[in-house]
Coordinates of C-alpha atoms in Angstrom, one line a residue:
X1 CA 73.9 15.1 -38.1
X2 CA 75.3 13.9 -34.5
X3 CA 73.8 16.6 -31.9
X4 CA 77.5 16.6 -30.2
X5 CA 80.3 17.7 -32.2
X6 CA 83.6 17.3 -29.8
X7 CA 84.9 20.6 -30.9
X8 CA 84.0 22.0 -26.9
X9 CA 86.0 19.5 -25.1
X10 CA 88.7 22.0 -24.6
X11 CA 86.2 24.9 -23.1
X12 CA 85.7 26.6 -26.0
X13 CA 82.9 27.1 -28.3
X14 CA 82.5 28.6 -31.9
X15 CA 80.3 31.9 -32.8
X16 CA 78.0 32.3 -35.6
X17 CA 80.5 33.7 -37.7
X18 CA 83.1 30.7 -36.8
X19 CA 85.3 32.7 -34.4
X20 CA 86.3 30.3 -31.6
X21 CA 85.8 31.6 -27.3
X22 CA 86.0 30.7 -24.4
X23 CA 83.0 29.2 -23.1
X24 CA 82.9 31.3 -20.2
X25 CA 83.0 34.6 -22.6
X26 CA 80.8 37.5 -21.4
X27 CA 79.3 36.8 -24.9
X28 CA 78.4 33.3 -24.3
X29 CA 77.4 34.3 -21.1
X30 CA 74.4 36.5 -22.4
X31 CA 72.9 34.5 -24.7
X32 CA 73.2 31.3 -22.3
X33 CA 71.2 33.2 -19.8
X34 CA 68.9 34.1 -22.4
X35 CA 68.3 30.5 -23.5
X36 CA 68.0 29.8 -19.1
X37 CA 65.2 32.8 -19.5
X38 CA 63.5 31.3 -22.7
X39 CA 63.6 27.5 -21.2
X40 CA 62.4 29.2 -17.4
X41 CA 59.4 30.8 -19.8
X42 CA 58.9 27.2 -21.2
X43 CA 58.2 26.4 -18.0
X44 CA 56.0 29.3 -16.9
X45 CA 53.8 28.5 -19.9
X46 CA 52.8 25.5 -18.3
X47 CA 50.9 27.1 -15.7
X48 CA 49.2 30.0 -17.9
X49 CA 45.8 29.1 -18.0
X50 CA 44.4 32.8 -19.9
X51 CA 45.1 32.1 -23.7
X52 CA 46.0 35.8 -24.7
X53 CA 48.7 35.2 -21.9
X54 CA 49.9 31.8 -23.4
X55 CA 49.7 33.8 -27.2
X56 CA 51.9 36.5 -25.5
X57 CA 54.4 34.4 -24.0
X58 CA 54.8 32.1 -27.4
X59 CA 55.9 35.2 -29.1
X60 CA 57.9 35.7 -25.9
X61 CA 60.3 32.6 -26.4
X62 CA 60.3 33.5 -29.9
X63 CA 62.1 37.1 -29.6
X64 CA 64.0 35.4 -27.2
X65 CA 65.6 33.3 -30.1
X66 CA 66.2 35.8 -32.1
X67 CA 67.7 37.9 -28.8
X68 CA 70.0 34.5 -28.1
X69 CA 70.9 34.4 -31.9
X70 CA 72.0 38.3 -32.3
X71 CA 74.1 37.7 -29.1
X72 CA 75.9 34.8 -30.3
X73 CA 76.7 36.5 -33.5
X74 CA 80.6 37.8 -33.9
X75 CA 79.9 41.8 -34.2
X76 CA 82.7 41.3 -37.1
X77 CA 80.5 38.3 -39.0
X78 CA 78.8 39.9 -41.8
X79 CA 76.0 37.8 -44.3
X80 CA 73.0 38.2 -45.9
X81 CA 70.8 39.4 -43.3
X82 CA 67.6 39.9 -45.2
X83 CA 66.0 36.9 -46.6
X84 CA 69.0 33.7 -46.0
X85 CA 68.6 33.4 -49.9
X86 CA 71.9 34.8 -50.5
X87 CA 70.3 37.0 -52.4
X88 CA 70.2 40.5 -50.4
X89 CA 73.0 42.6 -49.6
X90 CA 75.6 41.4 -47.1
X91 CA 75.6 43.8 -44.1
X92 CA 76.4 43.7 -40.8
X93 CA 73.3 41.8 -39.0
X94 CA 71.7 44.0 -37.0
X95 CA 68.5 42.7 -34.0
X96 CA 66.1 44.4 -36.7
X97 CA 67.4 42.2 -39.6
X98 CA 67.3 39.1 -37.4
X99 CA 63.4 39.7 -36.6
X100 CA 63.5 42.2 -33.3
X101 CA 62.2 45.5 -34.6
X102 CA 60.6 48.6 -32.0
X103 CA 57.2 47.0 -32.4
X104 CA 58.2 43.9 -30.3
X105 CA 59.0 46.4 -27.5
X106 CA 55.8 47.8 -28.0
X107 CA 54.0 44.5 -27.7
X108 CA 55.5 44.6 -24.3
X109 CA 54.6 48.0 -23.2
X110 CA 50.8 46.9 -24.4
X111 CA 51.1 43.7 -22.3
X112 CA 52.4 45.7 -19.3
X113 CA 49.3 48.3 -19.9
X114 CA 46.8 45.9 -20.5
X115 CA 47.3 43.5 -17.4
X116 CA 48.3 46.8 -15.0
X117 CA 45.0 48.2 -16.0
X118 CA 43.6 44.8 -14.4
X119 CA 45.3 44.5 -11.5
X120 CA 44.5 46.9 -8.2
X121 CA 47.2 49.6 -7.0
X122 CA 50.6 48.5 -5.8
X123 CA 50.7 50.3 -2.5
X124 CA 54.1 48.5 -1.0
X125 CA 57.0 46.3 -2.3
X126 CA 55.8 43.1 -2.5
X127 CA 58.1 39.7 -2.3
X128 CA 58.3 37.0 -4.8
X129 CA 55.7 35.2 -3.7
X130 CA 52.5 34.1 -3.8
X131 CA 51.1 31.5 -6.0
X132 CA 53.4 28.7 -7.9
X133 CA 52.7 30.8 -11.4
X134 CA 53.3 33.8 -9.9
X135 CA 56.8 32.6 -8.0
X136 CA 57.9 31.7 -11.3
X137 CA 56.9 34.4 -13.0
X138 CA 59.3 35.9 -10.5
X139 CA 61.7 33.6 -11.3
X140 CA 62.0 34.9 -14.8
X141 CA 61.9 38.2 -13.5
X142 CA 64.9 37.9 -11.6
X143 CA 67.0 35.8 -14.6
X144 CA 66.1 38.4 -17.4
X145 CA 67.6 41.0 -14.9
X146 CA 70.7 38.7 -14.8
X147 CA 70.3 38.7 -18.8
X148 CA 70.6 42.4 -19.0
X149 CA 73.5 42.5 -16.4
X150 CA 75.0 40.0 -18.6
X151 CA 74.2 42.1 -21.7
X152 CA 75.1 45.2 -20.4
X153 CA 78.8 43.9 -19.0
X154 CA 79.1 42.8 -23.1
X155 CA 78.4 46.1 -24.5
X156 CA 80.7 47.9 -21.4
X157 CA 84.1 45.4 -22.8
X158 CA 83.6 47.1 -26.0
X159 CA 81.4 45.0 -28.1
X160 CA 78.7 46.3 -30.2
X161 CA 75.2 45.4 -28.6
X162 CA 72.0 46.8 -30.7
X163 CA 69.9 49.4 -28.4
X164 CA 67.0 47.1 -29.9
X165 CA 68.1 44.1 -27.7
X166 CA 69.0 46.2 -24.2
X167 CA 65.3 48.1 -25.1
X168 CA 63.5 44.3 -24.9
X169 CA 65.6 42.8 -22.5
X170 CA 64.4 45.5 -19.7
X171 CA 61.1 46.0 -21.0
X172 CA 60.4 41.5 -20.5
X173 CA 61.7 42.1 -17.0
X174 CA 59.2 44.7 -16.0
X175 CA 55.9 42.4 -17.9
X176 CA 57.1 39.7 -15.7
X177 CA 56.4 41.6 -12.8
X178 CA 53.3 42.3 -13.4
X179 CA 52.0 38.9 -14.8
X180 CA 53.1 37.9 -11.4
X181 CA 51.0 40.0 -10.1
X182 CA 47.9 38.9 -12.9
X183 CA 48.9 35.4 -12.0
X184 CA 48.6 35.6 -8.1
X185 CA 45.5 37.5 -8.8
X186 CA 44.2 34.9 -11.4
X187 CA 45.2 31.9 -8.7
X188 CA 42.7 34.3 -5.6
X189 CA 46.3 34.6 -3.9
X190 CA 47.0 38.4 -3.0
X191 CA 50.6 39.7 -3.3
X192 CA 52.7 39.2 -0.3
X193 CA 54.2 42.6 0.9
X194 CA 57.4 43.1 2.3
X195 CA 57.1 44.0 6.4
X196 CA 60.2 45.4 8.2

């Protein structure tokens, strides 16, 4: 199978589902800047040295695929969700049937808790700064925020958009602030606060 197809020349792309967009669709939109956030993640992976941090990450770029994949599913497509046997019911596929149930966003919440519980008290705003690691952990930050805007602006034109997803989305954005924070602190750089 040839990786390009043709069928996007024209500036539109196909759905899972088969229903044919534009390619600058609010839809596509989202799960594009979901893929930028998993491939910026990628990235950020190369500069984790603590292994529970690289294991968290991993499962990190995982959700994110199933995030991406839930996005660029037509709310109308319905299949068999459960088991790709074609042997389940066909329903409607929901985050949880794709593989992003509450207990991912309470993987997060852990992370958050664990490293904050590390880390001394945040006393001022600080900029994203500091170490390379913890810049880019900034980075990801800042493009999961975009994710959510993009997510959020999808859900507002009337599509369908599980609370599951919106729930992760904003929960990453929040453990990325404070692995920056765990990586600046990791690197013997402190956190560089704002000054009027």
């Amino acid at each position: 199978m040839k990786i390009y197809t043709r069928t996007g020349d024209h500036g539109k792309t196909s759905l899972v589902g088969g229903k044919r967009v534009s390619k600058c669709d609010v839809r596509i939109d989202s799960y594009g800047t979901v893929d930028e956030l998993n491939s910026f993640v990628g990235l950020l992976l190369t500069f984790v040295q603590d292994e529970e941090d690289k294991q968290f990450l991993l499962r990190v770029q995982n959700k994110l695929f199933v995030v991406g994949a839930y996005l660029a599913t037509d709310n109308g497509y319905v299949k068999d969700c459960n088991d790709g046997t074609g042997n389940g019911d066909n329903v409607s596929c929901t985050a949880e049937a794709m593989g992003l149930r509450t207990a991912d966003v309470n993987d997060i919440e852990a992370a958050i808790d664990r490293i904050e519980g590390s880390l001394p008290a945040l006393r001022a705003f600080i900029l994203p700064s500091g170490s390379r690691a913890a810049s880019l952990s900034h980075v990801c930050r800042t493009i999961c925020r975009r994710a959510e805007r993009c997510v959020c602006l999808l859900e507002e034109q009337g599509a369908v958009v599980d609370s599951m997803v919106t729930s992760y989305i904003n929960r990453l954005s929040d453990y990325f602030f404070v692995l920056a924070r765990k990586m600046n602190a990791d690197n013997g750089v402190a956190d560089v606060e704002w000054h009027k």
